[in-house]
C-alpha cells in the first residue's frame, strides 16, 4: 500500500509506533516509551541508568553461574562436579530471589529516572521518576510521576489515569500528539506546584 | 504494509543497547532456569540423569514406550534382585531400563549383577559390551522410583523427527528474543 511504505521513514525513530492493540504488554511499552521520549527529548532531561544497570548486573551474574555449572559439569562429569553444582544451583536460585526483591522493592515499576541537571553543576540534580501501571484485562493506564528536589530532598508526585483507547487509533497506531500533552500537563502541574 | 516490511522487528529496532542486552539475558535466564532445575535434581537424586523416558517396549507391561521415570542413585542403597535399574553400557549412547535378575555381592562391597527386560525372552548379555557378562555399579544411572505414564511420548516424537524439534526450539527462541515484555 504505497503511502505506508516503510522506506518513507529514514530511521526507526520517525516511524509511527504501531502495535497489536490487544497485547497489553505492547500497549504499556508504547506508552512508557512515549512518556520517556517527552521527558528526554522535549524537556531535555538526562536519563539515569542506575536502576536498569542493577537489574542487568544481577541477571548477568545469575546466567554466569548457570553457564559455569554447565561448562564445569561437561569437563568433570557428574559425581565429581557435585560440590560445584551445589554452589552454582544455590547461588542461581538465591540470585533469582534477589532479582524478585529488587524488582518489587527497588524498581517498583519505575521505567525512567530522568535527571534535571543543575546548570552550574554545584547542586545535586533534581530527579524525575516515572512509573506506570496497566493491569491485565484493563484499559486504564496510570502514569505516576515523582519529582525529587536535589537540594531539599522534598518529593512531589502526581498521576494521571486514562483509558489507553485515547492514545491509540483503530489500527493500533500510537498517537503521540494525543499523549504528549497529557505528559506535559502532568509534568507542568508537579513542576509549578513545587514552587508554592 | 508490504509483505517484506519486517514490522515484527520494529520492537527490536527501537531498543537501546541496554534493552537489547536485557533481551538476550532474558533468553539466557529461561535456558539457565531449566538447566539449574535439572542440575539441582541431579544433586538431590545423585543420578546423572534423574528423569528418563522409556524408549522401548522391552519392559511391558510394567512400562510402555513414552513413560517418564524418576530415578535416584544413592550410593548406600544396595542393588537387589527384582529392582528396576537404568544403566549405560560402554559404547552405547542410550541408557537401558531393565529389571535386575541376579546379584553377586562381595564382602568388600563390589557388586556384579545381571539384568533382563520383562518383555524379552532372554537376559541382557547380548546387549552388554562384547565379552561382558555382568554389570557393575559404575554403569548404573539410577533406580526407578516413580513414573508418569505416556508423558514422555513428546520426547519420543521429537527424537523421531529431529527437524520438528529444531523447528519448535527455533520458533520459541526467536519469540523470546523478539518479543518485548
mmCIF file of C-alpha atoms in Angstrom:
data_model
loop_
_atom_site.group_PDB
_atom_site.id
_atom_site.type_symbol
_atom_site.label_atom_id
_atom_site.label_comp_id
_atom_site.label_asym_id
_atom_site.label_seq_id
_atom_site.Cartn_x
_atom_site.Cartn_y
_atom_site.Cartn_z
ATOM 1 C CA UNK A 1 0.000 0.000 0.000
ATOM 2 C CA UNK A 2 2.128 2.779 -1.468
ATOM 3 C CA UNK A 3 1.564 5.509 1.065
ATOM 4 C CA UNK A 4 2.521 3.466 4.064
ATOM 5 C CA UNK A 5 5.698 2.135 2.533
ATOM 6 C CA UNK A 6 8.271 1.828 5.260
ATOM 7 C CA UNK A 7 11.030 3.358 3.138
ATOM 8 C CA UNK A 8 9.244 6.620 3.753
ATOM 9 C CA UNK A 9 10.888 6.850 7.190
ATOM 10 C CA UNK A 10 14.611 7.257 7.287
ATOM 11 C CA UNK A 11 15.104 5.995 10.815
ATOM 12 C CA UNK A 12 13.057 3.826 13.111
ATOM 13 C CA UNK A 13 12.599 6.853 15.346
ATOM 14 C CA UNK A 14 10.465 8.581 12.743
ATOM 15 C CA UNK A 15 8.279 5.602 12.018
ATOM 16 C CA UNK A 16 4.953 5.734 13.880
ATOM 17 C CA UNK A 17 4.665 3.125 16.598
ATOM 18 C CA UNK A 18 2.136 0.555 15.501
ATOM 19 C CA UNK A 19 1.281 -2.278 17.842
ATOM 20 C CA UNK A 20 -1.155 -5.080 18.338
ATOM 21 C CA UNK A 21 -3.722 -3.199 20.401
ATOM 22 C CA UNK A 22 -4.891 -6.358 22.182
ATOM 23 C CA UNK A 23 -1.407 -7.020 23.508
ATOM 24 C CA UNK A 24 -1.274 -5.460 26.945
ATOM 25 C CA UNK A 25 2.499 -5.512 27.287
ATOM 26 C CA UNK A 26 2.922 -3.835 23.894
ATOM 27 C CA UNK A 27 0.439 -1.113 24.890
ATOM 28 C CA UNK A 28 2.294 -0.408 28.098
ATOM 29 C CA UNK A 29 5.679 -0.387 26.358
ATOM 30 C CA UNK A 30 4.473 2.036 23.708
ATOM 31 C CA UNK A 31 3.048 4.427 26.308
ATOM 32 C CA UNK A 32 6.110 4.156 28.554
ATOM 33 C CA UNK A 33 8.380 4.853 25.590
ATOM 34 C CA UNK A 34 6.208 7.800 24.641
ATOM 35 C CA UNK A 35 6.440 9.316 28.113
ATOM 36 C CA UNK A 36 10.176 8.667 28.133
ATOM 37 C CA UNK A 37 10.590 10.457 24.837
ATOM 38 C CA UNK A 38 8.702 13.516 26.075
ATOM 39 C CA UNK A 39 10.803 13.727 29.220
ATOM 40 C CA UNK A 40 14.154 13.212 27.497
ATOM 41 C CA UNK A 41 13.719 14.796 24.067
ATOM 42 C CA UNK A 42 11.243 17.561 24.774
ATOM 43 C CA UNK A 43 12.320 18.603 28.261
ATOM 44 C CA UNK A 44 15.961 17.774 27.768
ATOM 45 C CA UNK A 45 16.443 15.740 30.938
ATOM 46 C CA UNK A 46 19.208 13.156 31.105
ATOM 47 C CA UNK A 47 18.368 9.525 31.709
ATOM 48 C CA UNK A 48 19.931 7.795 34.680
ATOM 49 C CA UNK A 49 20.545 4.119 34.007
ATOM 50 C CA UNK A 50 21.325 3.086 37.571
ATOM 51 C CA UNK A 51 18.153 1.059 38.192
ATOM 52 C CA UNK A 52 18.348 -0.840 34.918
ATOM 53 C CA UNK A 53 22.068 -1.471 35.390
ATOM 54 C CA UNK A 54 21.386 -3.010 38.785
ATOM 55 C CA UNK A 55 18.974 -5.462 37.252
ATOM 56 C CA UNK A 56 21.333 -6.243 34.374
ATOM 57 C CA UNK A 57 24.112 -6.884 36.871
ATOM 58 C CA UNK A 58 22.049 -9.390 38.901
ATOM 59 C CA UNK A 59 20.887 -11.195 35.762
ATOM 60 C CA UNK A 60 24.394 -11.366 34.324
ATOM 61 C CA UNK A 61 25.822 -12.925 37.474
ATOM 62 C CA UNK A 62 22.975 -15.450 37.604
ATOM 63 C CA UNK A 63 23.472 -16.508 33.993
ATOM 64 C CA UNK A 64 27.232 -16.651 34.572
ATOM 65 C CA UNK A 65 26.692 -19.126 37.435
ATOM 66 C CA UNK A 66 24.498 -21.303 35.213
ATOM 67 C CA UNK A 67 26.971 -21.251 32.333
ATOM 68 C CA UNK A 68 29.852 -22.042 34.681
ATOM 69 C CA UNK A 69 27.914 -25.041 36.051
ATOM 70 C CA UNK A 70 27.291 -26.251 32.517
ATOM 71 C CA UNK A 71 30.934 -25.992 31.489
ATOM 72 C CA UNK A 72 32.297 -27.429 34.728
ATOM 73 C CA UNK A 73 29.900 -30.367 34.535
ATOM 74 C CA UNK A 74 30.959 -31.003 30.950
ATOM 75 C CA UNK A 75 34.642 -31.302 31.830
ATOM 76 C CA UNK A 76 34.159 -33.033 35.192
ATOM 77 C CA UNK A 77 31.235 -35.451 34.712
ATOM 78 C CA UNK A 78 28.641 -35.707 37.394
ATOM 79 C CA UNK A 79 29.778 -37.344 40.613
ATOM 80 C CA UNK A 80 32.977 -35.230 40.717
ATOM 81 C CA UNK A 81 31.206 -31.983 39.841
ATOM 82 C CA UNK A 82 28.683 -32.336 42.674
ATOM 83 C CA UNK A 83 30.115 -29.690 45.085
ATOM 84 C CA UNK A 84 30.445 -27.126 42.297
ATOM 85 C CA UNK A 85 26.920 -27.881 41.099
ATOM 86 C CA UNK A 86 25.521 -27.387 44.597
ATOM 87 C CA UNK A 87 27.184 -23.975 44.858
ATOM 88 C CA UNK A 88 26.037 -22.899 41.395
ATOM 89 C CA UNK A 89 22.438 -24.096 41.820
ATOM 90 C CA UNK A 90 22.073 -22.450 45.221
ATOM 91 C CA UNK A 91 23.649 -19.195 44.029
ATOM 92 C CA UNK A 92 21.398 -19.149 40.989
ATOM 93 C CA UNK A 93 18.178 -19.526 42.940
ATOM 94 C CA UNK A 94 19.291 -17.053 45.599
ATOM 95 C CA UNK A 95 20.033 -14.545 42.817
ATOM 96 C CA UNK A 96 16.574 -15.137 41.342
ATOM 97 C CA UNK A 97 15.174 -14.285 44.764
ATOM 98 C CA UNK A 98 17.340 -11.165 44.912
ATOM 99 C CA UNK A 99 16.072 -10.187 41.474
ATOM 100 C CA UNK A 100 12.463 -10.526 42.612
ATOM 101 C CA UNK A 101 13.164 -8.395 45.687
ATOM 102 C CA UNK A 102 14.958 -5.845 43.520
ATOM 103 C CA UNK A 103 12.094 -5.503 41.042
ATOM 104 C CA UNK A 104 9.412 -5.284 43.752
ATOM 105 C CA UNK A 105 11.128 -3.015 46.260
ATOM 106 C CA UNK A 106 13.672 -1.034 44.263
ATOM 107 C CA UNK A 107 12.230 -0.697 40.782
ATOM 108 C CA UNK A 108 8.566 -0.652 41.774
ATOM 109 C CA UNK A 109 7.545 -0.284 38.152
ATOM 110 C CA UNK A 110 9.808 2.716 37.564
ATOM 111 C CA UNK A 111 10.720 2.742 33.894
ATOM 112 C CA UNK A 112 12.524 6.068 33.771
ATOM 113 C CA UNK A 113 14.706 8.054 36.106
ATOM 114 C CA UNK A 114 15.420 11.391 34.482
ATOM 115 C CA UNK A 115 17.842 13.894 35.922
ATOM 116 C CA UNK A 116 17.296 17.592 35.574
ATOM 117 C CA UNK A 117 20.954 18.565 35.610
ATOM 118 C CA UNK A 118 21.838 21.557 37.658
ATOM 119 C CA UNK A 119 23.256 24.080 35.227
ATOM 120 C CA UNK A 120 26.007 25.287 37.491
ATOM 121 C CA UNK A 121 26.967 21.732 38.386
ATOM 122 C CA UNK A 122 27.156 22.654 42.057
ATOM 123 C CA UNK A 123 23.854 21.473 43.461
ATOM 124 C CA UNK A 124 22.669 17.881 43.279
ATOM 125 C CA UNK A 125 20.430 17.100 40.295
ATOM 126 C CA UNK A 126 16.671 17.131 40.548
ATOM 127 C CA UNK A 127 15.124 13.747 39.861
ATOM 128 C CA UNK A 128 12.046 12.773 37.928
ATOM 129 C CA UNK A 129 10.854 9.232 38.382
ATOM 130 C CA UNK A 130 8.218 7.756 36.109
ATOM 131 C CA UNK A 131 6.321 4.601 36.915
ATOM 132 C CA UNK A 132 3.288 3.141 35.226
ATOM 133 C CA UNK A 133 0.628 0.549 35.771
ATOM 134 C CA UNK A 134 -1.546 -1.153 33.199
ATOM 135 C CA UNK A 135 -3.409 -4.099 34.654
ATOM 136 C CA UNK A 136 -4.124 -7.150 32.605
ATOM 137 C CA UNK A 137 -7.601 -7.089 31.048
ATOM 138 C CA UNK A 138 -7.913 -3.420 31.996
ATOM 139 C CA UNK A 139 -7.790 -0.388 29.722
ATOM 140 C CA UNK A 140 -6.783 2.137 32.372
ATOM 141 C CA UNK A 141 -3.185 3.281 32.147
ATOM 142 C CA UNK A 142 -1.796 5.054 35.190
ATOM 143 C CA UNK A 143 1.272 7.207 34.837
ATOM 144 C CA UNK A 144 2.896 8.108 38.099
ATOM 145 C CA UNK A 145 5.414 10.949 38.201
ATOM 146 C CA UNK A 146 7.563 11.773 41.213
ATOM 147 C CA UNK A 147 9.787 14.775 41.492
ATOM 148 C CA UNK A 148 12.598 14.954 43.999
ATOM 149 C CA UNK A 149 14.277 18.254 44.610
ATOM 150 C CA UNK A 150 18.019 17.705 44.650
ATOM 151 C CA UNK A 151 18.648 20.224 47.407
ATOM 152 C CA UNK A 152 15.779 19.825 49.815
ATOM 153 C CA UNK A 153 15.108 16.147 49.062
ATOM 154 C CA UNK A 154 11.416 17.028 49.123
ATOM 155 C CA UNK A 155 9.279 14.985 46.826
ATOM 156 C CA UNK A 156 6.122 15.811 44.954
ATOM 157 C CA UNK A 157 4.135 13.438 42.891
ATOM 158 C CA UNK A 158 1.130 13.286 40.708
ATOM 159 C CA UNK A 159 -0.563 10.814 38.468
ATOM 160 C CA UNK A 160 -2.924 10.546 35.578
ATOM 161 C CA UNK A 161 -5.181 7.628 34.814
ATOM 162 C CA UNK A 162 -6.629 7.402 31.340
ATOM 163 C CA UNK A 163 -8.031 4.751 29.090
ATOM 164 C CA UNK A 164 -5.445 3.532 26.596
ATOM 165 C CA UNK A 165 -8.105 3.919 23.923
ATOM 166 C CA UNK A 166 -7.470 7.674 23.973
ATOM 167 C CA UNK A 167 -3.923 7.276 22.731
ATOM 168 C CA UNK A 168 -4.248 4.652 20.013
ATOM 169 C CA UNK A 169 -6.256 4.641 16.822
ATOM 170 C CA UNK A 170 -8.303 1.741 15.436
ATOM 171 C CA UNK A 171 -5.281 0.108 13.816
ATOM 172 C CA UNK A 172 -3.170 0.284 16.927
ATOM 173 C CA UNK A 173 -1.032 3.217 15.846
ATOM 174 C CA UNK A 174 0.209 5.227 18.789
ATOM 175 C CA UNK A 175 -0.980 8.840 18.609
ATOM 176 C CA UNK A 176 1.882 10.785 20.142
ATOM 177 C CA UNK A 177 0.056 14.075 19.614
ATOM 178 C CA UNK A 178 -2.704 12.876 21.963
ATOM 179 C CA UNK A 179 -0.349 11.521 24.603
ATOM 180 C CA UNK A 180 2.328 14.189 24.723
ATOM 181 C CA UNK A 181 0.050 16.979 26.093
ATOM 182 C CA UNK A 182 -1.039 14.700 28.925
ATOM 183 C CA UNK A 183 2.547 14.074 29.972
ATOM 184 C CA UNK A 184 3.400 17.746 29.606
ATOM 185 C CA UNK A 185 0.419 18.762 31.712
ATOM 186 C CA UNK A 186 1.299 16.321 34.443
ATOM 187 C CA UNK A 187 4.913 17.450 34.438
ATOM 188 C CA UNK A 188 3.811 21.043 34.482
ATOM 189 C CA UNK A 189 1.431 20.519 37.362
ATOM 190 C CA UNK A 190 4.148 18.991 39.507
ATOM 191 C CA UNK A 191 6.810 21.472 38.412
ATOM 192 C CA UNK A 192 4.673 24.501 39.227
ATOM 193 C CA UNK A 193 3.172 23.230 42.448
ATOM 194 C CA UNK A 194 6.609 22.702 43.898
ATOM 195 C CA UNK A 195 7.237 26.424 43.848
ATOM 196 C CA UNK A 196 4.320 27.297 46.088
ATOM 197 C CA UNK B 1 2.253 -2.537 4.691
ATOM 198 C CA UNK B 2 4.103 -4.765 2.292
ATOM 199 C CA UNK B 3 4.993 -8.344 2.914
ATOM 200 C CA UNK B 4 8.680 -7.703 3.385
ATOM 201 C CA UNK B 5 8.434 -4.914 5.902
ATOM 202 C CA UNK B 6 9.633 -6.926 8.860
ATOM 203 C CA UNK B 7 7.301 -4.886 11.031
ATOM 204 C CA UNK B 8 7.575 -7.505 13.725
ATOM 205 C CA UNK B 9 11.199 -6.452 14.187
ATOM 206 C CA UNK B 10 10.243 -2.860 14.979
ATOM 207 C CA UNK B 11 10.300 -3.533 18.701
ATOM 208 C CA UNK B 12 13.850 -4.820 18.492
ATOM 209 C CA UNK B 13 14.966 -1.972 16.223
ATOM 210 C CA UNK B 14 13.679 0.574 18.735
ATOM 211 C CA UNK B 15 15.638 -0.899 21.617
ATOM 212 C CA UNK B 16 18.732 0.714 23.025
ATOM 213 C CA UNK B 17 21.870 -1.183 23.984
ATOM 214 C CA UNK B 18 20.679 -1.982 27.485
ATOM 215 C CA UNK B 19 17.337 -3.262 26.316
ATOM 216 C CA UNK B 20 18.976 -5.446 23.681
ATOM 217 C CA UNK B 21 21.339 -6.881 26.233
ATOM 218 C CA UNK B 22 18.458 -7.480 28.636
ATOM 219 C CA UNK B 23 16.551 -9.234 25.877
ATOM 220 C CA UNK B 24 19.482 -11.601 25.366
ATOM 221 C CA UNK B 25 19.818 -12.037 29.133
ATOM 222 C CA UNK B 26 16.139 -12.858 29.397
ATOM 223 C CA UNK B 27 16.602 -15.649 26.901
ATOM 224 C CA UNK B 28 19.678 -16.773 28.814
ATOM 225 C CA UNK B 29 17.707 -16.852 32.062
ATOM 226 C CA UNK B 30 14.987 -19.071 30.628
ATOM 227 C CA UNK B 31 17.633 -21.533 29.485
ATOM 228 C CA UNK B 32 19.526 -21.160 32.772
ATOM 229 C CA UNK B 33 16.456 -21.789 34.909
ATOM 230 C CA UNK B 34 15.735 -25.053 33.119
ATOM 231 C CA UNK B 35 19.399 -26.016 33.353
ATOM 232 C CA UNK B 36 19.660 -25.204 37.057
ATOM 233 C CA UNK B 37 16.487 -27.137 37.906
ATOM 234 C CA UNK B 38 17.952 -30.135 36.090
ATOM 235 C CA UNK B 39 21.344 -29.821 37.797
ATOM 236 C CA UNK B 40 19.589 -29.316 41.119
ATOM 237 C CA UNK B 41 17.678 -32.553 40.595
ATOM 238 C CA UNK B 42 20.958 -34.277 39.766
ATOM 239 C CA UNK B 43 22.434 -33.140 43.067
ATOM 240 C CA UNK B 44 19.346 -34.175 45.057
ATOM 241 C CA UNK B 45 18.876 -37.593 43.464
ATOM 242 C CA UNK B 46 22.531 -38.412 42.952
ATOM 243 C CA UNK B 47 21.766 -39.586 39.447
ATOM 244 C CA UNK B 48 23.397 -38.041 36.388
ATOM 245 C CA UNK B 49 20.047 -38.222 34.623
ATOM 246 C CA UNK B 50 17.216 -38.049 37.203
ATOM 247 C CA UNK B 51 14.397 -38.253 34.657
ATOM 248 C CA UNK B 52 14.408 -40.636 31.690
ATOM 249 C CA UNK B 53 11.892 -41.611 29.054
ATOM 250 C CA UNK B 54 11.250 -45.275 28.295
ATOM 251 C CA UNK B 55 12.135 -45.706 24.639
ATOM 252 C CA UNK B 56 11.371 -49.395 24.051
ATOM 253 C CA UNK B 57 8.679 -51.872 24.873
ATOM 254 C CA UNK B 58 11.090 -54.313 26.490
ATOM 255 C CA UNK B 59 9.654 -53.719 29.974
ATOM 256 C CA UNK B 60 5.968 -54.122 29.094
ATOM 257 C CA UNK B 61 3.608 -54.407 30.889
ATOM 258 C CA UNK B 62 5.446 -52.531 33.664
ATOM 259 C CA UNK B 63 6.491 -49.612 31.466
ATOM 260 C CA UNK B 64 5.355 -48.658 27.996
ATOM 261 C CA UNK B 65 7.072 -46.539 25.371
ATOM 262 C CA UNK B 66 6.832 -42.915 26.440
ATOM 263 C CA UNK B 67 6.572 -43.431 30.188
ATOM 264 C CA UNK B 68 8.521 -40.953 32.260
ATOM 265 C CA UNK B 69 10.715 -42.454 35.008
ATOM 266 C CA UNK B 70 12.130 -40.747 38.085
ATOM 267 C CA UNK B 71 15.463 -42.139 39.228
ATOM 268 C CA UNK B 72 17.568 -41.942 42.334
ATOM 269 C CA UNK B 73 21.087 -43.229 42.698
ATOM 270 C CA UNK B 74 22.141 -43.170 46.336
ATOM 271 C CA UNK B 75 25.487 -44.871 46.903
ATOM 272 C CA UNK B 76 24.490 -46.500 50.182
ATOM 273 C CA UNK B 77 21.367 -48.272 48.897
ATOM 274 C CA UNK B 78 22.187 -51.820 47.818
ATOM 275 C CA UNK B 79 21.061 -53.206 44.479
ATOM 276 C CA UNK B 80 18.626 -56.101 44.905
ATOM 277 C CA UNK B 81 17.146 -58.671 42.524
ATOM 278 C CA UNK B 82 13.743 -57.546 41.280
ATOM 279 C CA UNK B 83 14.576 -53.837 41.245
ATOM 280 C CA UNK B 84 14.366 -51.866 38.028
ATOM 281 C CA UNK B 85 17.649 -50.193 37.162
ATOM 282 C CA UNK B 86 18.679 -47.828 34.405
ATOM 283 C CA UNK B 87 22.179 -48.485 33.141
ATOM 284 C CA UNK B 88 24.511 -47.248 30.459
ATOM 285 C CA UNK B 89 26.670 -49.695 28.553
ATOM 286 C CA UNK B 90 30.037 -48.561 27.293
ATOM 287 C CA UNK B 91 29.786 -47.577 23.650
ATOM 288 C CA UNK B 92 26.006 -47.117 23.732
ATOM 289 C CA UNK B 93 24.539 -43.638 23.913
ATOM 290 C CA UNK B 94 21.070 -44.513 25.163
ATOM 291 C CA UNK B 95 20.560 -45.853 28.687
ATOM 292 C CA UNK B 96 18.552 -49.064 29.132
ATOM 293 C CA UNK B 97 15.755 -49.642 31.663
ATOM 294 C CA UNK B 98 15.643 -53.298 32.780
ATOM 295 C CA UNK B 99 14.998 -55.459 35.852
ATOM 296 C CA UNK B 100 17.769 -56.991 37.978
ATOM 297 C CA UNK B 101 17.750 -60.776 37.701
ATOM 298 C CA UNK B 102 20.786 -61.983 39.634
ATOM 299 C CA UNK B 103 23.094 -60.217 42.098
ATOM 300 C CA UNK B 104 26.532 -61.196 43.393
ATOM 301 C CA UNK B 105 27.905 -59.184 46.288
ATOM 302 C CA UNK B 106 31.394 -59.413 47.742
ATOM 303 C CA UNK B 107 32.431 -58.633 51.310
ATOM 304 C CA UNK B 108 34.419 -55.631 50.067
ATOM 305 C CA UNK B 109 31.280 -54.092 48.574
ATOM 306 C CA UNK B 110 31.768 -54.802 44.884
ATOM 307 C CA UNK B 111 28.619 -55.901 43.127
ATOM 308 C CA UNK B 112 28.039 -57.753 39.886
ATOM 309 C CA UNK B 113 24.562 -58.208 38.518
ATOM 310 C CA UNK B 114 22.627 -59.424 35.505
ATOM 311 C CA UNK B 115 19.546 -57.755 34.039
ATOM 312 C CA UNK B 116 16.667 -58.709 31.744
ATOM 313 C CA UNK B 117 13.751 -56.907 30.182
ATOM 314 C CA UNK B 118 10.378 -58.221 31.425
ATOM 315 C CA UNK B 119 9.157 -58.498 27.867
ATOM 316 C CA UNK B 120 12.345 -60.067 26.467
ATOM 317 C CA UNK B 121 12.759 -63.821 26.253
ATOM 318 C CA UNK B 122 16.494 -63.782 27.094
ATOM 319 C CA UNK B 123 18.689 -61.890 29.533
ATOM 320 C CA UNK B 124 20.734 -58.857 28.556
ATOM 321 C CA UNK B 125 24.143 -60.422 27.960
ATOM 322 C CA UNK B 126 23.653 -59.904 24.246
ATOM 323 C CA UNK B 127 23.181 -56.179 24.871
ATOM 324 C CA UNK B 128 26.274 -55.719 27.030
ATOM 325 C CA UNK B 129 29.645 -54.793 25.579
ATOM 326 C CA UNK B 130 31.280 -57.711 23.740
ATOM 327 C CA UNK B 131 32.628 -60.238 26.259
ATOM 328 C CA UNK B 132 30.885 -58.538 29.203
ATOM 329 C CA UNK B 133 28.883 -60.920 31.378
ATOM 330 C CA UNK B 134 27.933 -58.752 34.362
ATOM 331 C CA UNK B 135 27.041 -55.164 35.085
ATOM 332 C CA UNK B 136 28.817 -53.192 37.789
ATOM 333 C CA UNK B 137 27.778 -50.299 39.962
ATOM 334 C CA UNK B 138 29.613 -47.707 37.893
ATOM 335 C CA UNK B 139 27.334 -48.430 34.937
ATOM 336 C CA UNK B 140 24.163 -47.701 36.902
ATOM 337 C CA UNK B 141 22.496 -44.372 36.091
ATOM 338 C CA UNK B 142 19.795 -44.822 38.706
ATOM 339 C CA UNK B 143 16.964 -46.911 40.036
ATOM 340 C CA UNK B 144 13.339 -46.300 39.102
ATOM 341 C CA UNK B 145 11.437 -44.683 41.983
ATOM 342 C CA UNK B 146 8.289 -43.474 40.266
ATOM 343 C CA UNK B 147 6.757 -42.985 36.863
ATOM 344 C CA UNK B 148 4.261 -40.902 34.928
ATOM 345 C CA UNK B 149 2.637 -42.813 32.091
ATOM 346 C CA UNK B 150 2.909 -41.619 28.461
ATOM 347 C CA UNK B 151 4.046 -38.044 29.198
ATOM 348 C CA UNK B 152 7.391 -38.718 27.546
ATOM 349 C CA UNK B 153 5.785 -39.520 24.197
ATOM 350 C CA UNK B 154 6.531 -35.913 23.192
ATOM 351 C CA UNK B 155 10.242 -36.630 23.660
ATOM 352 C CA UNK B 156 9.980 -39.765 21.543
ATOM 353 C CA UNK B 157 8.213 -37.867 18.758
ATOM 354 C CA UNK B 158 10.877 -35.168 18.885
ATOM 355 C CA UNK B 159 13.655 -37.725 18.714
ATOM 356 C CA UNK B 160 11.955 -39.454 15.783
ATOM 357 C CA UNK B 161 11.557 -36.163 13.924
ATOM 358 C CA UNK B 162 14.632 -34.073 14.790
ATOM 359 C CA UNK B 163 13.712 -31.373 12.260
ATOM 360 C CA UNK B 164 10.420 -30.866 14.063
ATOM 361 C CA UNK B 165 12.318 -30.471 17.322
ATOM 362 C CA UNK B 166 14.731 -27.867 15.953
ATOM 363 C CA UNK B 167 11.874 -26.002 14.283
ATOM 364 C CA UNK B 168 9.993 -25.727 17.582
ATOM 365 C CA UNK B 169 13.111 -24.691 19.501
ATOM 366 C CA UNK B 170 13.986 -22.083 16.874
ATOM 367 C CA UNK B 171 10.451 -20.633 16.960
ATOM 368 C CA UNK B 172 10.385 -20.410 20.755
ATOM 369 C CA UNK B 173 13.869 -18.892 20.850
ATOM 370 C CA UNK B 174 13.005 -16.305 18.212
ATOM 371 C CA UNK B 175 9.779 -15.417 20.004
ATOM 372 C CA UNK B 176 11.572 -14.794 23.289
ATOM 373 C CA UNK B 177 14.308 -12.761 21.616
ATOM 374 C CA UNK B 178 11.996 -10.581 19.536
ATOM 375 C CA UNK B 179 9.059 -10.195 21.865
ATOM 376 C CA UNK B 180 9.431 -7.447 24.402
ATOM 377 C CA UNK B 181 7.995 -7.996 27.848
#
